[in-house]
XYZ file of C-alpha atoms in Angstrom:
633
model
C 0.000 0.000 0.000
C 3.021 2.496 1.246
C 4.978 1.482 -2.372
C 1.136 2.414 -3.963
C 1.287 5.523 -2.146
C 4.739 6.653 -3.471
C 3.901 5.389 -6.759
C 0.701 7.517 -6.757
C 2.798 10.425 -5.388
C 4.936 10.659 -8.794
C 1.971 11.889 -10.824
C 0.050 15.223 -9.812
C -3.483 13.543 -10.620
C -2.125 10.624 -8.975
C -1.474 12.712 -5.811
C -4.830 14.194 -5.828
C -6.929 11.408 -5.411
C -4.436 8.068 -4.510
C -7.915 5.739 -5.430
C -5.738 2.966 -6.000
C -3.865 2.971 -2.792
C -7.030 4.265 -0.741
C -9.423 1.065 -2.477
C -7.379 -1.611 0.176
C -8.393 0.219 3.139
C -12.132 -0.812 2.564
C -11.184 -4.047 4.723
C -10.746 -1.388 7.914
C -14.128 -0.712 8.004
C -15.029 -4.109 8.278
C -12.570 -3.903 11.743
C -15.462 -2.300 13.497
C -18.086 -3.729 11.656
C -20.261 -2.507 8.539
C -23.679 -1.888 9.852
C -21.528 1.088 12.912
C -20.003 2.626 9.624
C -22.893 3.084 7.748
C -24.862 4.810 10.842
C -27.131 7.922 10.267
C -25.993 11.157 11.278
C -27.765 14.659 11.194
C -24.996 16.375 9.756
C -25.120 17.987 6.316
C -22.259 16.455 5.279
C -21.989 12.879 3.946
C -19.845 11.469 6.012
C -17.577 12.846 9.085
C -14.445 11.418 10.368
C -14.137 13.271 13.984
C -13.830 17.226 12.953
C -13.172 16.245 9.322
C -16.220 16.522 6.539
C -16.754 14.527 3.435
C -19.071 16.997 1.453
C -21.754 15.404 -1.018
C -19.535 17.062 -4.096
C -16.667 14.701 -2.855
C -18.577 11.695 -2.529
C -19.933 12.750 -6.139
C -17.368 12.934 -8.128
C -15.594 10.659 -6.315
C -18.234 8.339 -7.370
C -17.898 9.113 -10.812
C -14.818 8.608 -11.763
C -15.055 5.340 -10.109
C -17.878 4.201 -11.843
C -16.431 5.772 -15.261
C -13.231 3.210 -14.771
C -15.467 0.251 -14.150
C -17.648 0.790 -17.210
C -14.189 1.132 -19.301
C -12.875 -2.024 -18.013
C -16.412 -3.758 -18.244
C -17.087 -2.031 -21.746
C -20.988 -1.395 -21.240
C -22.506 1.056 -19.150
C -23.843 -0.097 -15.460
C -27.505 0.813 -14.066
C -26.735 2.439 -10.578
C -28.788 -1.343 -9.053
C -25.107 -2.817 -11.013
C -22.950 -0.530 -9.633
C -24.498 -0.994 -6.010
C -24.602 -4.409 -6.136
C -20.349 -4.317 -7.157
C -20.684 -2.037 -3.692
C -19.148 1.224 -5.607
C -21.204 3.115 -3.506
C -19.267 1.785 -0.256
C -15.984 1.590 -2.135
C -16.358 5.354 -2.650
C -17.159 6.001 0.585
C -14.203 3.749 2.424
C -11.678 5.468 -0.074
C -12.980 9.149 1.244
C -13.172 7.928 5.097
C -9.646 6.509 4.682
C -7.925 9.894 3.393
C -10.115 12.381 5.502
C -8.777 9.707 8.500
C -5.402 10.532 7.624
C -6.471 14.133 7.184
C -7.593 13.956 10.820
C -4.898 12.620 11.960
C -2.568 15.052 10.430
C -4.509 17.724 12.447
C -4.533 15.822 15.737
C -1.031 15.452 15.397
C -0.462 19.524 14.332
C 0.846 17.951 11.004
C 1.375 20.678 8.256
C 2.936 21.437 4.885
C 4.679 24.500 4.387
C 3.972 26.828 0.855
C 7.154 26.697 0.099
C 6.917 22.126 0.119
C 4.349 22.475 -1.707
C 5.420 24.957 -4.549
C 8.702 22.462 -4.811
C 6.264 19.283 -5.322
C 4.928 21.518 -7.708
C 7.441 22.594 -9.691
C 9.407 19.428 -9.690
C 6.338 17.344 -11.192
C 7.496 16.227 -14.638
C 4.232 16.884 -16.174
C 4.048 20.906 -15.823
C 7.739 21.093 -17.034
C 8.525 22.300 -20.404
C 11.574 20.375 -22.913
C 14.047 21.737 -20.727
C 13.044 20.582 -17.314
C 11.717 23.699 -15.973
C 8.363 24.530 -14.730
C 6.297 25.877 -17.083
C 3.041 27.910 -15.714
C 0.781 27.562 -18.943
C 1.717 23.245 -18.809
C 0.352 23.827 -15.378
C -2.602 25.883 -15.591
C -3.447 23.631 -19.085
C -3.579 20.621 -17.229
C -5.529 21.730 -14.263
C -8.042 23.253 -17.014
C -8.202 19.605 -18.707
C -8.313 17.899 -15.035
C -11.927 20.423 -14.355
C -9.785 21.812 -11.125
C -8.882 25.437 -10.310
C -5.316 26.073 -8.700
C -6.612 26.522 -4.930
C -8.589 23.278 -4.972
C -5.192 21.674 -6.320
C -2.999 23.409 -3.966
C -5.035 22.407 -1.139
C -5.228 19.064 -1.975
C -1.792 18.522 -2.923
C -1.110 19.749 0.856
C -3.239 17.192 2.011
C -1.686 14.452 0.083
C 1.454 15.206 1.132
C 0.895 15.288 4.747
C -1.033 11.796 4.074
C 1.865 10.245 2.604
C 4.142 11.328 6.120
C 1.896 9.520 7.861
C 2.180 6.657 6.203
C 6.134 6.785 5.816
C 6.243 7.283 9.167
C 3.607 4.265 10.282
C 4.903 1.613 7.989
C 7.713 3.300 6.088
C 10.513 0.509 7.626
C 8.587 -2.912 8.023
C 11.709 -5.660 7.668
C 9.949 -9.448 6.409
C 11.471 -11.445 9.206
C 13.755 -14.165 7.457
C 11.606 -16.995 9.154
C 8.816 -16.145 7.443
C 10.498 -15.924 3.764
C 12.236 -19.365 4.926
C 8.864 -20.629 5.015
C 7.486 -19.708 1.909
C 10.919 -20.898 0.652
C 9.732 -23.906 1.836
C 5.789 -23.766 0.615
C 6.892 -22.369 -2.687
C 9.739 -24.931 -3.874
C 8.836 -28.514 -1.971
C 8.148 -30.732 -4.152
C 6.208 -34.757 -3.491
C 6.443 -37.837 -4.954
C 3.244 -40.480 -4.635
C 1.755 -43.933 -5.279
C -1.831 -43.635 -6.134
C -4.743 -45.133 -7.937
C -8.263 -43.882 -9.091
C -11.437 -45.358 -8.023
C -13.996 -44.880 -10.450
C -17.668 -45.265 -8.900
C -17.999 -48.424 -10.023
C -15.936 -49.542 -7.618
C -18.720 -48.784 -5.390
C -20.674 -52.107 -6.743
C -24.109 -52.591 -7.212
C -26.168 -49.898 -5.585
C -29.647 -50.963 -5.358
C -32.839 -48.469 -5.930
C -33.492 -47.128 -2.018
C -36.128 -47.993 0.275
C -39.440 -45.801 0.715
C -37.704 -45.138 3.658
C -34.456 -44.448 2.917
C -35.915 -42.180 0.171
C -37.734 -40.509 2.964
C -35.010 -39.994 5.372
C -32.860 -38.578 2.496
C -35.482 -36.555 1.481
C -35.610 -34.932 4.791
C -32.038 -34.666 5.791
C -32.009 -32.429 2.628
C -34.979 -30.331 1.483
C -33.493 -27.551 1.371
C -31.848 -29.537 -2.112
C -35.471 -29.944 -3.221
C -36.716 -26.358 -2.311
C -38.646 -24.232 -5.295
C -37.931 -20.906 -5.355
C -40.233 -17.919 -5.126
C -41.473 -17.163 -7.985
C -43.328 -14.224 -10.090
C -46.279 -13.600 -12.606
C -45.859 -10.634 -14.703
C -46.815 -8.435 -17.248
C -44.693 -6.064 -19.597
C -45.075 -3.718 -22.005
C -42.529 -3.341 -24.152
C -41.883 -0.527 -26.641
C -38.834 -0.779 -28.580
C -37.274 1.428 -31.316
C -37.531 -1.083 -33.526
C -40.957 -2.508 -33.093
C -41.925 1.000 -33.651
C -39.481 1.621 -36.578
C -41.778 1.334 -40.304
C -39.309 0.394 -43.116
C -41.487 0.595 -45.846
C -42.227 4.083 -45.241
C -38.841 5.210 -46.079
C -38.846 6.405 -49.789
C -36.623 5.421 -52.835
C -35.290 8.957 -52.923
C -33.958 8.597 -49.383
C -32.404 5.351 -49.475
C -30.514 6.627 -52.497
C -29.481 9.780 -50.619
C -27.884 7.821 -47.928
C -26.147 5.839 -50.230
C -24.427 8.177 -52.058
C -23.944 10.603 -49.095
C -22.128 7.465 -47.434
C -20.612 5.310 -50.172
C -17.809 4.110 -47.940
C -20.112 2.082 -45.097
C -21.093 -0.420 -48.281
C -17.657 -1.471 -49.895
C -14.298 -1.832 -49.406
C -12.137 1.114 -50.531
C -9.371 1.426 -53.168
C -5.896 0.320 -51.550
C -2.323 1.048 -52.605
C 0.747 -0.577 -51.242
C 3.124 2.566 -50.947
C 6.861 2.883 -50.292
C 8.171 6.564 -49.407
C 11.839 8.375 -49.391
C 12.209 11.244 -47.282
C 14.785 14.257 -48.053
C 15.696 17.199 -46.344
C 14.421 19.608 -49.691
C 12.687 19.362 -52.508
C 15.909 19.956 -54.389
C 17.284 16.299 -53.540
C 14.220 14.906 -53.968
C 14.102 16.277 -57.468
C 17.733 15.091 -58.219
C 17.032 11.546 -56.933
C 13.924 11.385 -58.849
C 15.931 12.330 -61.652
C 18.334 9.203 -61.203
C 15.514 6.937 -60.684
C 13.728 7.933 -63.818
C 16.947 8.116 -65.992
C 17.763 4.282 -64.889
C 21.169 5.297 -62.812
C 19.672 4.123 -59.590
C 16.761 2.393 -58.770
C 14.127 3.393 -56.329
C 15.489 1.042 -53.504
C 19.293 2.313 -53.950
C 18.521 5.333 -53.600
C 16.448 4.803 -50.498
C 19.565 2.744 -49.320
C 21.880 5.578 -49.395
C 19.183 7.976 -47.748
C 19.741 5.673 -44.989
C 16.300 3.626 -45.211
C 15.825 0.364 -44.220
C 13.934 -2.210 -46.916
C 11.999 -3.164 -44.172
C 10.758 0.347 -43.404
C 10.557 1.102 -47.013
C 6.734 0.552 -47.186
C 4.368 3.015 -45.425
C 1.595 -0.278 -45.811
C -1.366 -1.195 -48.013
C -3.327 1.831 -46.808
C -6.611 3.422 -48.102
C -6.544 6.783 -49.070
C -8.746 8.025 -45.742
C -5.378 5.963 -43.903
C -3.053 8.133 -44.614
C -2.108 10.354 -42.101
C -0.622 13.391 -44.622
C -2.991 14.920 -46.682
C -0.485 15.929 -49.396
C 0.827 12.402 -49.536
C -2.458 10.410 -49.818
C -3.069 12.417 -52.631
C -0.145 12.327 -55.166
C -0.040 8.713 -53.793
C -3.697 7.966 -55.454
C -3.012 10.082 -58.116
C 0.002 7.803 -59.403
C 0.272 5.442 -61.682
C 1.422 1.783 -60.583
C 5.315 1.162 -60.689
C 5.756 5.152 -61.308
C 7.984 7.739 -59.030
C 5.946 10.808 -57.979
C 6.845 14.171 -58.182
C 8.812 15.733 -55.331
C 5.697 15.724 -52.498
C 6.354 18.777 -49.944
C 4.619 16.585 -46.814
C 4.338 17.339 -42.765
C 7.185 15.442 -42.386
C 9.480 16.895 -45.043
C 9.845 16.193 -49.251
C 9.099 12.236 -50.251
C 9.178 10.914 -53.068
C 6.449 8.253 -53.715
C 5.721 4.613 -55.387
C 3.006 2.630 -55.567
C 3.692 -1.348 -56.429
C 0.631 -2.532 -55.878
C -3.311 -1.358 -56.031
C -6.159 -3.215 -54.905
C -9.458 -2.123 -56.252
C -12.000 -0.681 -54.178
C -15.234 -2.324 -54.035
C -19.011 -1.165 -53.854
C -22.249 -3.125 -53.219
C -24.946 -2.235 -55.356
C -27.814 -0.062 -53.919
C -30.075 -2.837 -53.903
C -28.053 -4.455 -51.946
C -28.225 -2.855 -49.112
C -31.415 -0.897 -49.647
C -32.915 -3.068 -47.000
C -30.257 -1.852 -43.949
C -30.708 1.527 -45.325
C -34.399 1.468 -45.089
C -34.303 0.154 -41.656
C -31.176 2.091 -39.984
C -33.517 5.533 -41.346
C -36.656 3.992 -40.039
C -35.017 2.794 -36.375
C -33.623 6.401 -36.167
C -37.364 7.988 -37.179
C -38.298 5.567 -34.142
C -36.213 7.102 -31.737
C -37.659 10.446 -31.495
C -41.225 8.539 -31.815
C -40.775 6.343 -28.721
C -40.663 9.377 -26.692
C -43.750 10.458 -27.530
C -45.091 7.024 -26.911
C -43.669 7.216 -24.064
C -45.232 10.044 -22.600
C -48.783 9.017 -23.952
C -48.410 6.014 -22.276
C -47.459 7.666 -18.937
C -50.508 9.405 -18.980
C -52.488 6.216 -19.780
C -50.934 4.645 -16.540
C -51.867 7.808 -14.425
C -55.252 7.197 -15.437
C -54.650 3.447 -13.999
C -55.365 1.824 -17.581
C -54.685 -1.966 -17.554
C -50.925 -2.621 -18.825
C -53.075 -4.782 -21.346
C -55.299 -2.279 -22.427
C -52.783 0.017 -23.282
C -50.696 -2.438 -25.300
C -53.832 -3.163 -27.549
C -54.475 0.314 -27.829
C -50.724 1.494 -29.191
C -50.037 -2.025 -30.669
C -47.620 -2.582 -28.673
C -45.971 -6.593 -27.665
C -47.266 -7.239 -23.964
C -45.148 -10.260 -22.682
C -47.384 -12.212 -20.090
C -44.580 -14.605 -18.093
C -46.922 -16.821 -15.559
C -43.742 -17.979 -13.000
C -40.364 -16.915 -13.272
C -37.645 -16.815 -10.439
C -34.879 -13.897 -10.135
C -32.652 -15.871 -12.465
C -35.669 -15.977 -15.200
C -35.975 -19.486 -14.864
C -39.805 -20.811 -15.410
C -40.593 -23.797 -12.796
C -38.899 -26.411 -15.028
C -35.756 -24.066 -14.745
C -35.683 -23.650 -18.320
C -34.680 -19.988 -19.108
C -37.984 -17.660 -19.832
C -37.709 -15.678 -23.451
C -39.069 -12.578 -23.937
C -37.737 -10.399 -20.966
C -36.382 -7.597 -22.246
C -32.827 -6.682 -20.564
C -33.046 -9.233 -17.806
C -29.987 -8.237 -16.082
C -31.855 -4.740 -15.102
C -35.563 -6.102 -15.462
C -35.716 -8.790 -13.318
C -34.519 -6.918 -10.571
C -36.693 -4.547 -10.654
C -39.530 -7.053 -10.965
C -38.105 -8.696 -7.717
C -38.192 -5.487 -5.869
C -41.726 -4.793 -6.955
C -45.029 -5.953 -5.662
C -48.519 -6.623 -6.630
C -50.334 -4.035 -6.997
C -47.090 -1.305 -7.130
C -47.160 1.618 -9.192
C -43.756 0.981 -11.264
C -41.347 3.597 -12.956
C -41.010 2.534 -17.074
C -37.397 0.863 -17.513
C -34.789 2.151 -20.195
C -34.015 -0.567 -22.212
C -30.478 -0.912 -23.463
C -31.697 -0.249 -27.527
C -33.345 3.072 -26.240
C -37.069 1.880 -25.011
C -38.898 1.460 -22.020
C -40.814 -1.273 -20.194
C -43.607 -1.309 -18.087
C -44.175 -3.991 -16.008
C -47.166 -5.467 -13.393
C -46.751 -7.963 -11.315
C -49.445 -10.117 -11.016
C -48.721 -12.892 -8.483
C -46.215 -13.835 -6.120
C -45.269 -17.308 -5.438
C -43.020 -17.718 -2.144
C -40.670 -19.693 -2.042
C -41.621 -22.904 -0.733
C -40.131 -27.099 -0.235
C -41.165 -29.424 -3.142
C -43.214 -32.771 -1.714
C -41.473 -35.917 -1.885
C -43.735 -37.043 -4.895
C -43.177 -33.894 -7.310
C -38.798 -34.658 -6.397
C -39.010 -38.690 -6.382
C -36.565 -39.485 -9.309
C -34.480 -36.246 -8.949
C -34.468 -37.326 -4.452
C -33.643 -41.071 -5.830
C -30.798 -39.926 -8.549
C -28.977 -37.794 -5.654
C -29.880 -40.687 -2.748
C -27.958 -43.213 -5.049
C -24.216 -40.745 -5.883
C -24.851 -39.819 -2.464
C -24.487 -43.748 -1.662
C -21.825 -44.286 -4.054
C -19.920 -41.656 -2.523
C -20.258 -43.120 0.965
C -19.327 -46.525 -0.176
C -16.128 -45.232 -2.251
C -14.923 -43.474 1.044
C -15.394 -46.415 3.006
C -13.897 -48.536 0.796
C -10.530 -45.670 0.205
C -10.309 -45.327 4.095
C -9.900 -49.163 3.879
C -6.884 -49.519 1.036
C -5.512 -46.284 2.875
C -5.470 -48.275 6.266
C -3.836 -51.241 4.390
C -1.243 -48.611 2.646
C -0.131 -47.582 5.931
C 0.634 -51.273 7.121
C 2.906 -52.293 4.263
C 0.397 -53.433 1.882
C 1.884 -53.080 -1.197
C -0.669 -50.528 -3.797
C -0.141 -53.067 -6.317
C -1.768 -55.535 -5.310
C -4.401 -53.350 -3.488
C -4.988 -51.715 -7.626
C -5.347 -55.354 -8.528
C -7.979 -55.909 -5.891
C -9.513 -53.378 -7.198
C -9.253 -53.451 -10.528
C -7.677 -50.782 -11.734
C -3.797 -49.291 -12.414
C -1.545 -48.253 -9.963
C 0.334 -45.232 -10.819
C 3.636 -42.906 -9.753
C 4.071 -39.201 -10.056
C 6.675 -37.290 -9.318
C 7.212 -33.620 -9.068
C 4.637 -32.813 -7.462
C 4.007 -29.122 -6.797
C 1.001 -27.406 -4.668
C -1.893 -26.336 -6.473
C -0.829 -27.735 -9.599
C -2.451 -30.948 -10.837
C -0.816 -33.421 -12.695
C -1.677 -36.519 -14.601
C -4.876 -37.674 -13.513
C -4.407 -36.242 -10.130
C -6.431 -32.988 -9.594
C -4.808 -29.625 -7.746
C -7.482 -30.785 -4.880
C -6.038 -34.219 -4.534
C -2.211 -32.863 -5.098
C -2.798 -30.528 -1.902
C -4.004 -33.617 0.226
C -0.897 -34.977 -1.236
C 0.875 -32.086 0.960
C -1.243 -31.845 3.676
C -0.310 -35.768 4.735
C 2.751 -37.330 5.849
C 5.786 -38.885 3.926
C 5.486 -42.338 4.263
C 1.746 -42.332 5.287
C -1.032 -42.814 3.099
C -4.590 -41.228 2.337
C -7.394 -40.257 -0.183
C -9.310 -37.627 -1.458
C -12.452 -36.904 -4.052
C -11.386 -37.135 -7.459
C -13.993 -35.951 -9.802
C -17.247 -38.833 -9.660
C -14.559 -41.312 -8.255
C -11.689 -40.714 -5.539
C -7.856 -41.265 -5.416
C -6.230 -43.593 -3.098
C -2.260 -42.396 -2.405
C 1.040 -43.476 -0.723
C 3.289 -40.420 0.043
C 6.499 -41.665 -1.267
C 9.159 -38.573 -0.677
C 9.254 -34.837 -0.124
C 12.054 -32.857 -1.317
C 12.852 -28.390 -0.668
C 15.590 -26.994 -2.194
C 18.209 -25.616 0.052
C 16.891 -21.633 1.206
C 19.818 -19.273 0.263
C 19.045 -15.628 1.898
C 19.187 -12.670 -0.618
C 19.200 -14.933 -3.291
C 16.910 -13.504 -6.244
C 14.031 -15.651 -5.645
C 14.795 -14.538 -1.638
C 14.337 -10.719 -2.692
C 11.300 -11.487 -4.449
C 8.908 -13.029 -1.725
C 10.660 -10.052 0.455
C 9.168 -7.320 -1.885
C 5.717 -9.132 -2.100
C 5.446 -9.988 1.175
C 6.804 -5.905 2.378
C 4.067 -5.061 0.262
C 1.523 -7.099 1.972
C 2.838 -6.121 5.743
C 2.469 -2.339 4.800
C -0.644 -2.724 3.949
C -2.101 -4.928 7.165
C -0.302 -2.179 9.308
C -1.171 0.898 7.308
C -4.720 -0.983 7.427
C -4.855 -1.546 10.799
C -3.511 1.679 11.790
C -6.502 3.995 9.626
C -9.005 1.724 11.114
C -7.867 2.616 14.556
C -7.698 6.258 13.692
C -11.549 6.111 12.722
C -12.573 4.139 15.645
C -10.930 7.253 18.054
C -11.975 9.729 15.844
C -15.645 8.534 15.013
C -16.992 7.976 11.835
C -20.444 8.906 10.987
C -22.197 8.869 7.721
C -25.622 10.545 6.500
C -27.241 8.359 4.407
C -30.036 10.839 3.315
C -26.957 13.096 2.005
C -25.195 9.715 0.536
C -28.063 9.039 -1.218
C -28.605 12.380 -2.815
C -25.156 12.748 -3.533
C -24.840 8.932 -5.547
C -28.171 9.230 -6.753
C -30.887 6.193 -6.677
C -32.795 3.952 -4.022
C -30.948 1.780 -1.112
């Protein structure tokens, strides 16, 4: 966390808001428990950490930005019911109530930054400094502009980061991993096992009869909760999407054909040269080497050679025309004939001289082609401005507490009717239901609903809404014995063969460990024996799974066991263990040091914030947090 914090520290944005340092203190709110944290308070600020205020414009932006990096790495937007159930909200909140902790502290402790540190953490940031290494006001001022922050927000905040970052030196700055504890992961890392084993497959189990009435009974109560049906919804939605409301054929000949030619490029593959370039300092070589080229002297790649060009970088690419970064050279380039020298070309990047040696014709599909995605992109985009008219005339249907039904009839509109589905839009066979539009934020909603509920429409990811009703709620309840029978007598009978395959392992295991050779047990038993060597923890090999490989570890050398091993289970002798002698500061020795530095800071750092709110008090208004983030809780 302290290496995070430095890291952070290099970069002025980096010292403004130190998110990624700040998102591993979350864990020291959980020190003193979630539901404390999360208490009401009657001040106007979010949150407070003793005398220290988290305003809502914080927590807002804050917020933002978080959310803004989750949607980039997710690539699709998130509903704020998404981001609150990935806990953002909280995230947010832990980051804020760790560095206003600090912040605190640096107050209790009559902590503060002179001007003159803070103009010199200013000035010797790398990004407001010019070519030359020197501060530069208007790299400064630009980047604060592009950033949306004003120089006395900045200023105040960098002053506040750097008295965080003391703190934190001066907490966990020196933490030394304690050679006994690097010897041992030495020893976890590198050891290595070599073991007898052999697979039981569940046939080994033998013949397992059908069960008893009562034994199908018993099983069935010992485990209901197996058997259980969840609760389950009836519902009603009205769906109005773009394209449902979209009408193709009203879209005229006249302005399919205007699209078409207005955006010729969308339906065909344009014209492509392969083109190779020499730069020269004027136009005055270039015209002399052109000369030489064109009079047979020296061909196009000697000349290229003495300029210093590698054949290799010879080629700019097979590049349309719209490719080209230089104007002036994607046109003489397209303008040439194949095999042919331009003219001198004055480009951004100095005089070239171009050739084209090869051209790929461009392509085109016809108009009536494509007249049919034409017709349709116009008519969805017609739709788009329609829907929100629908929209509202429906909203005023639904004031007037018009049936979802009647309404759909009236604007000929798709009403999906779904008679049982569960909050993973299963129907009661668990089959998956069709028809619900954007389940992922739908079915939510449906499951925070109620019969009877007035409902807010849904935006639908293609730019609609839903309405929904539900009609019924079925809670979740235990299936009887007779509607489970054959699924109760399917999982009676692996549960059986899994009972007699331990019993039967426990017994070859028992005979390992008194000198019974595992050949002759693999015989019994009618399978192969097997050897493996190598073993390594959490890494399966053979047929032995990273589960059985760690029971491999976890028993003794020279002792025997078993463990599940997909439908079967493995029977094992523990033949020989093996570590490679620990050499301190050796590479591998520097390496678990770093990690495991890294990891101390942070449990101390951790530890040491989460004491700091537990003397200081942390309070949080969750009226303010909720107007701040926006949405229900």
């Amino acid at each position: 966390m302290l290496q995070n914090m430095r890291n952070a520290s290099q970069h002025w944005l980096g010292k403004i808001v130190l998110t990624i340092v700040f998102t591993f203190l979350i864990a020291g709110v959980a020190i003193f428990g979630v539901e404390e944290f999360f208490r009401g308070g009657s001040s106007t600020a979010v949150a407070t950490v003793g005398k220290t205020q988290i305003s809502a414009e914080q927590v807002r932006s804050a917020y933002q930005n978080q959310l803004q990096r989750y949607q980039q790495q997710l690539r699709r937007n998130l509903t704020p019911d998404q981001a609150r159930s990935l806990g953002l909200d909280r995230q947010v909140l832990s980051q804020l109530v760790s560095e206003a902790s600090l912040d605190q502290k640096a107050r209790d402790l009559g902590l503060a930054v002179s001007d003159a540190a803070v103009l010199r953490a200013i000035h010797d940031e790398k990004s407001f400094q010019n070519a030359e290494g020197r501060f530069e006001s208007t790299l400064f001022y630009q980047a604060l502009q592009r950033a949306g922050l004003n120089e006395a927000l900045f200023v105040r905040e960098q002053r506040s980061v750097i008295a965080r970052l003391q703190i934190a030196e001066a907490v966990a700055g020196e933490i030394a991993v304690p050679q006994a504890l690097r010897a041992a992961v030495h020893r976890y890392a590198t050891e290595r096992r070599a073991a007898d084993y052999l697979i039981l497959p569940p046939s080994a189990a033998g013949d397992v009869p059908a069960p008893t009435e009562d034994e199908l009974k018993a099983y069935y109560e010992a485990n209901r909760g197996t058997f259980r049906a969840p609760e389950t919804r009836a519902v009603a939605l009205l769906v109005l999407d773009p394209a449902t409301v979209a009408k193709p054929d009203a879209v005229s000949e006249d302005e399919v054909r205007k699209v078409y030619e207005r955006e010729k490029s969308r339906f065909g593959d344009p014209e492509r040269r392969t083109i190779q370039q020499i730069v020269f300092p004027d136009e005055e070589a270039a015209k002399a080497a052109r000369t030489r080229i064109e009079s047979g002297e020296a061909p196009f790649e000697t000349v290229a050679g003495e300029r210093g060009v590698d054949p290799k970088e010879l080629s700019l690419g097979t590049l349309a025309k719209s490719e080209i970064f230089d104007p002036a050279v994607a046109g003489a380039a397209f303008a040439l004939e194949q095999g042919k020298v331009s003219e001198p070309v004055k480009g951004r990047f100095g005089t070239v001289l171009l050739r084209v040696t090869a051209i790929t014709p461009g392509t085109m599909k016809p108009l009536a082609e494509v007249a049919p995605e034409i017709r349709k992109a116009i008519a969805l985009e017609r739709a788009r401005t329609e829907v929100d008219t629908i929209h509202e005339a429906i909203e005023d249907l639904r004031a007037g507490a018009k049936p979802l039904a009647d309404i759909a009839k009236e604007k000929g509109l798709p009403l999906v009717t779904v008679e049982a589905i569960d909050a993973q839009g299963r129907d009661p066979s668990g089959t998956k239901a069709a028809g619900i539009p954007d389940a992922d934020t739908t079915l939510p909603a449906v499951f925070r609903s109620e019969v009877g509920s007035d409902n807010e429409a849904l935006r639908t990811k293609a730019g609609g809404y839903v309405w929904f009703d539900v009609t019924k709620v079925e809670p979740a309840h235990d299936k009887p014995l007779d509607a489970v029978r054959d699924a109760a007598g399917s999982a009676w009978r692996t549960a059986e063969v899994n009972k007699r395959l331990i019993a039967k392992s426990r017994s070859f295991a028992e005979r390992l460990d008194k000198g019974e050779p595992l050949d002759s047990i693999a015989q019994e038993a009618g399978v192969n024996a097997h050897h493996a060597e190598a073993l390594a923890r959490n890494q399966p090999k053979d047929e032995l799974t990273a589960d059985v490989v760690n029971r491999i570890f976890a028993t003794a050398v020279g002792k025997a066991g078993s463990a599940p091993s997909g439908e079967g289970r493995a029977v094992f002798l523990v033949k020989s263990a093996s570590v490679p002698a620990y050499v301190p500061g050796a590479q591998s020795d520097k390496t678990v040091e770093t990690q495991f530095r890294t990891a101390l800071v942070d449990d101390v750092l951790g530890e040491y914030i989460a004491d700091v709110q537990k003397n200081a008090g942390v309070s949080v208004n969750q009226a303010a947090l909720r107007r701040a983030i926006g949405g229900e809780y």
